[in-house]
Amino acid sequence: NAGVMQNPRHLVRRRGQEARLRCSPMKGHSHVYWYRQLPEEGLKFMVYLQKENIIDESGMPKERFSAEFPKEGPSILRIQQVVRGDSAAYFCASSPTGGRNTEAFFGQGTRLTVV
Amino acid sequence: GEDVEQSLFLSVREGDSSVINCTYTDSSSTYLYWYKQEPGAGLQLLTYIFSNMDMKQDQRLTVLLNKKDKHLSLRIADTQTGDSAIYFCAERANDYKLSFGAGTTVTVRA
């Protein structure tokens, strides 16, 4: 059973381009979480999705950022018109269910650099 | 609030004990966690403690929780070079959201 797979591992985009980050949860996991880690900071919650539904997007910037978790395929975090401040590591985690007793498993992250 | 704070760096000699400290603000936290991040890797859950406990031991790891002071610590006994990594303290703010500290970089020297 492979772990949480994120790709690409590293992504370089010029200002104004779009960035698409992919996350394939562990097999059997239908809950996905995205976190962002800015340099020298801890991970900050962005969004929580279940299959085809956004449950909580309170940590997502209101503009340019969107996330989806379709019925088939990976979860996608999409950043439009990237700016330098979007440079960060983006981590995805998945769990089989929600709730306090559920452990979330993290992927290796995608390191986005905006030049 | 959901602020979690921890010191940024710790240097320790191989074979000594490491102690990483963390403070948090959310008194309603029910679970507190320690994650390890090695270079280029994702976060690995090391251990966690439920808020009604004050200590948990797991092989070389000992977690101490002082709920009154909202202080959490992780002690690594007989620290090895493979323990060099960034260690994150995290609290579960609600059913699914984790709040992380900035991470403590532990460097083990020979």
CSV table of C-alpha atoms in Angstrom, one decimal:
chain,number,residue,atom,x,y,z
A,1,ASN,CA,0.0,0.0,0.0
A,2,ALA,CA,1.8,3.1,-1.2
A,3,GLY,CA,1.7,6.2,0.9
A,4,VAL,CA,0.3,9.5,0.0
A,5,MET,CA,1.7,10.5,-3.3
A,6,GLN,CA,2.3,14.1,-4.3
A,7,ASN,CA,3.6,15.3,-7.6
A,8,PRO,CA,5.5,17.1,-8.7
A,9,ARG,CA,8.0,17.1,-5.9
A,10,HIS,CA,9.4,20.4,-7.1
A,11,LEU,CA,7.6,23.0,-9.3
A,12,VAL,CA,9.0,26.2,-10.7
A,13,ARG,CA,6.6,28.8,-12.1
A,14,ARG,CA,7.0,32.3,-13.4
A,15,ARG,CA,4.9,35.0,-11.9
A,16,GLY,CA,1.4,35.0,-13.5
A,17,GLN,CA,1.5,31.3,-14.5
A,18,GLU,CA,-0.7,28.6,-13.1
A,19,ALA,CA,0.4,25.9,-10.7
A,20,ARG,CA,-1.3,22.6,-10.4
A,21,LEU,CA,-0.4,20.3,-7.4
A,22,ARG,CA,-1.6,16.8,-7.3
A,23,CYS,CA,-2.2,14.5,-4.4
A,24,SER,CA,-3.2,10.8,-4.6
A,25,PRO,CA,-4.4,9.7,-1.1
A,26,MET,CA,-3.6,6.3,0.3
A,27,LYS,CA,-5.7,3.5,-1.0
A,28,GLY,CA,-9.0,3.4,0.8
A,29,HIS,CA,-8.7,7.0,2.0
A,30,SER,CA,-11.5,9.3,1.0
A,31,HIS,CA,-10.5,12.4,3.2
A,32,VAL,CA,-7.9,14.8,1.9
A,33,TYR,CA,-6.3,17.8,3.6
A,34,TRP,CA,-4.0,20.4,2.1
A,35,TYR,CA,-1.5,22.4,4.2
A,36,ARG,CA,1.0,25.1,3.3
A,37,GLN,CA,4.4,25.6,4.9
A,38,LEU,CA,5.9,29.0,4.4
A,39,PRO,CA,9.7,29.3,5.0
A,40,GLU,CA,10.5,29.0,8.7
A,41,GLU,CA,6.9,28.5,9.7
A,42,GLY,CA,4.8,25.6,10.7
A,43,LEU,CA,2.2,24.0,8.4
A,44,LYS,CA,-1.0,26.0,8.1
A,45,PHE,CA,-4.3,24.3,7.2
A,46,MET,CA,-5.8,25.2,3.9
A,47,VAL,CA,-8.6,23.0,2.9
A,48,TYR,CA,-10.4,19.7,3.8
A,49,LEU,CA,-12.1,17.7,1.1
A,50,GLN,CA,-14.0,14.5,0.8
A,51,LYS,CA,-14.8,12.9,-2.5
A,52,GLU,CA,-16.4,15.5,-4.7
A,53,ASN,CA,-17.1,17.8,-1.7
A,54,ILE,CA,-15.2,20.7,0.0
A,55,ILE,CA,-15.9,20.4,3.7
A,56,ASP,CA,-13.8,23.3,5.0
A,57,GLU,CA,-11.8,25.8,3.0
A,58,SER,CA,-11.4,28.3,5.8
A,59,GLY,CA,-7.6,28.4,5.3
A,60,MET,CA,-7.6,29.0,1.6
A,61,PRO,CA,-6.9,32.5,0.3
A,62,LYS,CA,-10.1,33.8,-1.2
A,63,GLU,CA,-8.6,34.6,-4.6
A,64,ARG,CA,-6.5,32.5,-7.1
A,65,PHE,CA,-6.6,29.3,-5.0
A,66,SER,CA,-9.0,26.4,-5.6
A,67,ALA,CA,-9.1,22.7,-4.7
A,68,GLU,CA,-11.0,19.7,-5.9
A,69,PHE,CA,-11.2,16.0,-5.1
A,70,PRO,CA,-13.1,14.4,-8.0
A,71,LYS,CA,-14.8,11.0,-7.9
A,72,GLU,CA,-12.0,9.6,-9.9
A,73,GLY,CA,-8.4,10.7,-9.8
A,74,PRO,CA,-6.2,12.7,-7.5
A,75,SER,CA,-7.0,15.8,-5.5
A,76,ILE,CA,-5.8,19.0,-7.2
A,77,LEU,CA,-4.7,22.2,-5.6
A,78,ARG,CA,-4.7,24.9,-8.2
A,79,ILE,CA,-3.1,28.3,-7.9
A,80,GLN,CA,-3.8,30.8,-10.6
A,81,GLN,CA,-1.6,33.8,-11.5
A,82,VAL,CA,1.1,32.8,-9.0
A,83,VAL,CA,3.0,35.5,-7.1
A,84,ARG,CA,6.3,35.3,-5.3
A,85,GLY,CA,4.5,35.0,-1.9
A,86,ASP,CA,3.0,31.7,-3.1
A,87,SER,CA,6.5,30.1,-2.9
A,88,ALA,CA,6.1,27.4,-0.2
A,89,ALA,CA,5.9,23.7,0.5
A,90,TYR,CA,2.4,22.3,0.0
A,91,PHE,CA,1.6,19.2,1.9
A,92,CYS,CA,-1.3,16.8,1.4
A,93,ALA,CA,-2.6,14.4,4.0
A,94,SER,CA,-5.2,11.7,3.8
A,95,SER,CA,-7.2,9.7,6.2
A,96,PRO,CA,-9.8,6.8,5.9
A,97,THR,CA,-12.4,8.7,7.8
A,98,GLY,CA,-12.8,12.0,9.6
A,99,GLY,CA,-12.9,12.6,13.3
A,100,ARG,CA,-10.6,13.2,16.2
A,101,ASN,CA,-9.3,9.6,16.5
A,102,THR,CA,-8.2,9.4,12.9
A,103,GLU,CA,-4.6,9.6,12.0
A,104,ALA,CA,-3.8,11.6,8.9
A,105,PHE,CA,-0.9,10.4,6.7
A,106,PHE,CA,1.2,13.1,5.0
A,107,GLY,CA,2.8,13.0,1.6
A,108,GLN,CA,6.3,14.3,0.8
A,109,GLY,CA,5.1,17.7,-0.3
A,110,THR,CA,5.4,19.8,-3.4
A,111,ARG,CA,7.9,22.6,-3.2
A,112,LEU,CA,6.7,25.5,-5.3
A,113,THR,CA,9.1,28.2,-6.3
A,114,VAL,CA,7.8,31.3,-8.1
A,115,VAL,CA,10.4,33.2,-10.0
B,1,GLY,CA,-6.4,30.8,19.6
B,2,GLU,CA,-4.4,28.1,17.8
B,3,ASP,CA,-0.8,29.3,18.2
B,4,VAL,CA,1.8,26.7,18.8
B,5,GLU,CA,5.3,27.8,19.6
B,6,GLN,CA,8.6,25.9,19.8
B,7,SER,CA,12.3,26.8,19.8
B,8,LEU,CA,13.8,26.7,16.3
B,9,PHE,CA,17.1,24.9,16.9
B,10,LEU,CA,18.6,22.2,19.1
B,11,SER,CA,22.1,20.8,19.0
B,12,VAL,CA,22.9,17.6,20.9
B,13,ARG,CA,25.8,15.2,21.2
B,14,GLU,CA,25.3,11.7,20.0
B,15,GLY,CA,24.3,9.4,22.9
B,16,ASP,CA,22.9,12.3,25.0
B,17,SER,CA,19.2,13.0,25.5
B,18,SER,CA,17.3,15.6,23.5
B,19,VAL,CA,14.5,17.6,24.9
B,20,ILE,CA,12.2,19.6,22.5
B,21,ASN,CA,9.7,21.9,24.1
B,22,CYS,CA,6.4,23.3,22.8
B,23,THR,CA,3.7,25.6,24.1
B,24,TYR,CA,0.2,25.8,22.8
B,25,THR,CA,-2.8,28.1,23.5
B,26,ASP,CA,-5.9,26.1,22.7
B,27,SER,CA,-7.1,24.8,26.0
B,28,SER,CA,-9.7,22.6,24.3
B,29,SER,CA,-7.1,20.6,22.5
B,30,THR,CA,-7.7,16.9,23.0
B,31,TYR,CA,-4.8,15.4,21.1
B,32,LEU,CA,-1.2,16.7,20.9
B,33,TYR,CA,1.3,15.3,18.4
B,34,TRP,CA,4.9,15.1,17.5
B,35,TYR,CA,5.9,14.8,13.9
B,36,LYS,CA,9.4,14.2,12.4
B,37,GLN,CA,10.4,15.6,9.0
B,38,GLU,CA,13.7,14.4,7.4
B,39,PRO,CA,15.2,16.3,4.6
B,40,GLY,CA,13.1,16.1,1.4
B,41,ALA,CA,10.6,13.9,3.1
B,42,GLY,CA,7.0,14.2,4.3
B,43,LEU,CA,5.9,14.3,7.9
B,44,GLN,CA,6.1,11.1,9.9
B,45,LEU,CA,3.9,10.8,13.0
B,46,LEU,CA,6.2,9.9,15.9
B,47,THR,CA,3.8,9.9,18.8
B,48,TYR,CA,0.8,11.6,20.3
B,49,ILE,CA,-0.7,12.1,23.7
B,50,PHE,CA,-4.3,12.5,24.8
B,51,SER,CA,-5.0,15.5,26.9
B,52,ASN,CA,-6.1,13.5,30.0
B,53,MET,CA,-2.6,12.0,30.2
B,54,ASP,CA,0.5,13.6,31.5
B,55,MET,CA,3.1,11.2,30.2
B,56,LYS,CA,3.5,8.7,27.5
B,57,GLN,CA,6.6,6.5,26.8
B,58,ASP,CA,7.3,4.7,23.6
B,59,GLN,CA,10.8,3.1,23.4
B,60,ARG,CA,13.3,6.0,23.3
B,61,LEU,CA,10.6,8.6,23.2
B,62,THR,CA,8.9,10.2,26.2
B,63,VAL,CA,6.2,12.8,25.9
B,64,LEU,CA,5.3,15.0,28.9
B,65,LEU,CA,2.2,17.1,29.0
B,66,ASN,CA,1.6,19.9,31.5
B,67,LYS,CA,-2.0,20.9,30.7
B,68,LYS,CA,-2.1,23.6,33.3
B,69,ASP,CA,0.8,25.4,31.6
B,70,LYS,CA,-0.1,24.2,28.1
B,71,HIS,CA,3.4,22.8,27.8
B,72,LEU,CA,4.4,19.7,25.8
B,73,SER,CA,7.8,18.2,25.6
B,74,LEU,CA,9.5,15.4,23.6
B,75,ARG,CA,12.5,13.6,25.1
B,76,ILE,CA,14.6,11.4,22.9
B,77,ALA,CA,16.9,9.1,24.9
B,78,ASP,CA,20.3,8.1,23.5
B,79,THR,CA,20.1,10.4,20.5
B,80,GLN,CA,21.5,9.0,17.3
B,81,THR,CA,22.6,10.6,14.0
B,82,GLY,CA,19.4,9.3,12.4
B,83,ASP,CA,17.4,11.5,14.8
B,84,SER,CA,18.7,14.6,13.0
B,85,ALA,CA,15.5,16.2,11.5
B,86,ILE,CA,12.9,18.8,12.1
B,87,TYR,CA,10.4,18.0,14.8
B,88,PHE,CA,7.0,19.6,14.7
B,89,CYS,CA,4.6,19.9,17.6
B,90,ALA,CA,0.9,20.0,16.6
B,91,GLU,CA,-2.4,20.2,18.3
B,92,ARG,CA,-5.8,19.1,17.0
B,93,ALA,CA,-7.9,22.2,17.0
B,94,ASN,CA,-11.1,20.4,16.0
B,95,ASP,CA,-12.1,17.1,14.5
B,96,TYR,CA,-9.8,17.3,11.5
B,97,LYS,CA,-7.6,20.5,11.6
B,98,LEU,CA,-4.1,20.4,13.0
B,99,SER,CA,-2.2,23.5,14.1
B,100,PHE,CA,1.6,23.2,13.9
B,101,GLY,CA,4.5,24.9,15.4
B,102,ALA,CA,7.3,26.2,13.2
B,103,GLY,CA,9.5,23.1,13.9
B,104,THR,CA,12.6,22.5,15.9
B,105,THR,CA,15.7,21.6,13.8
B,106,VAL,CA,17.6,19.0,15.8
B,107,THR,CA,21.3,18.5,14.8
B,108,VAL,CA,23.1,15.5,16.3
B,109,ARG,CA,26.9,15.9,16.5
B,110,ALA,CA,29.4,13.1,16.9
